[in-house]
Amino acid sequence: MPAQPAFLTLNRHGTYYFRVVIPKPLRSAFGLQREIRRSLKTDSLRLALRRARQYAARFETAFDKVLGVVDQNDYEPTDEDYELFMEEIEQAGRGEPLGAWSSSPAEPEQKASSALTDEEWQKIDQQQRWSAIAEVLTGNAKRSIPEDRKALADQLFKAGNGIPVPRLRKLLPSLLDELVRQRLGSPGATVAAPAQGTAPSASQPPGPTLYELWLLLRESDKRLNRKKSPSAHTDEQGHARRLTILSGNRPFGSLSLDDINQLYLLTQQVKALPGKNIPPPDSPIESVLASPRDDLISGPTIQKMIIRLRVLHKFAYAKGYTHIDPAKTEAPSVSSETGRIAPKDRPFSKEELHAIFSGYLYTGTDSGSANLVFPYQFWLPLLGLFTGGRLNELCQLETTDIAQEADTEIWFAQLVEEGSKSLKNNHSSRFIPIHNELIKIGFLDFVAQAQREGRKNLFSDGLTYQKIKGWGGIATTFFTRMPSPSTKYGGYFHSIGIRKRLPDGKPDGKKFHAFRHTFIDLLRNTSDEALPLITVLTGHAAKNKNQSDDYGSGFWLSTLHRALHTVKFPIDLSGITYADFEARLGHILKPCIQEHRDRHGLNPSLHPAS
């Protein structure tokens, strides 16, 4: 008899229920809850299996949809995004009517009596209210309210009396704003609690546009110490501009439910534009809508715009800038594959790898049109091939990030987020074994040289930290730049013939990130031992996890090291060494390094001008 599925459990009353483990990246949206359970209300195994499979399919679809957005390389979810994700997943768990043929549950439906008295519940309720007030006034719910703000805190407490705590948390910022306005207008005034679900009064001003809402939300995030990377800020600003233009730059409070639903639909008709070319918010709608000749933005970008609109809508509703309940809107379903580059075009082919490692960085003494040569140019393609690391992860490596495990003497690189170093998400923090091929080429000798010279960052010769692009901005330009009327010369990939313009004039999809796709393809297709370790080695979130995955200390470094060396890399690098690179191009390399150090110092500043 086949084993009972893990998602099906029989309780002590003989009734079956469904259980599913929440993927770890999404647990913060559920208060770190590990799993979701749903009663199947039957003692029939056959009927329970049918209902459980329906739940399993719905939850799997919801998890895949949410994780598909979270796992985008340039996307960092905010707290508001996770709240929307939770709504998506909870929708999957809303059971459908089971019908007249369902058996009655053996487990009696009883209301559990509370072990706490009314006085104890009231005390807990007041503690939650004061914690919420402390958070809005100090940025931390556990911090004591300063003496000079206690009078303001008392007013907020009185104003929120009678409002449920979850709703109060959302209303407190608007209550605080109203209190401040009334104090400025009439010092002795007090604020009344806003009625829930009521529309703004006729005298209320139309309020901010979507772009202005984004600015207000950004200030709120800063006040509450909700950190976002510069790149996430830039992306959100672009989405807010587009949405404001699509709305006709009208105050959001003036939009009807039909207007907002139409705005969701318009996100699918936006033309693709580089971030720096997105028009200002007061531009005409024609500036962002695609004509028949224009390419549309990709599916992942549409999804992010939809998420941003929902976040701004919920913020506006909580602040009282609109009376339209966000729960009543209808957002379209968008495939994340829309507008993507075909998967077969992403990894490097054997011929392209051969071209990369046969170019001037690895053979010959002529650098062609390139007049700047630095160590990072030699090492990053090799590290990309043998680690699958993201470009910024590799560029920001510090000399202390390369270490040796005492017990096994295995060398590894640790990718962590600290100081000026940033990672895509929590799963990106990891240890990567150093492949023996890198050691043969001279990587450990290069690290030792950097340590002797007192360099903090491994690739500080040639790279500097940039406010928006981090440590990887200069390297991105070097490898992937395309010639244009304003830029005469192309980057390294273009110079060796693997990055070209398509018939429509746009660059193809060959970027440094193709090394990551190549690495994953090699793990998947050339090694049975490395296949189950893809997420561990690459820092991706595992989409299907068992509860036992979170126990223990994870995979041993020796396990990762052994698996990595079973992967078959389709390129012969036996003739490549860093010593040879220095000998061949030293006449260009040494002056470039010295000039860079004269300008930026041995360790470039971590506080560049914006």
Coordinates of C-alpha atoms in Angstrom, one line a residue, residues 57-58 65 134 209 383 422 447 572 581 595 599:
A57 CA -2.3 22.7 -6.2
R58 CA -3.6 26.1 -5.1
K65 CA 3.9 33.0 -8.1
A134 CA 6.0 53.9 20.8
T209 CA -0.6 62.1 -6.6
L383 CA 35.2 33.5 -10.4
S422 CA 25.0 44.2 0.2
V447 CA 44.7 37.1 -2.2
D572 CA 40.5 24.0 -20.9
F581 CA 48.7 37.8 -17.1
E595 CA 47.4 55.9 -11.2
R599 CA 43.6 59.0 -7.2

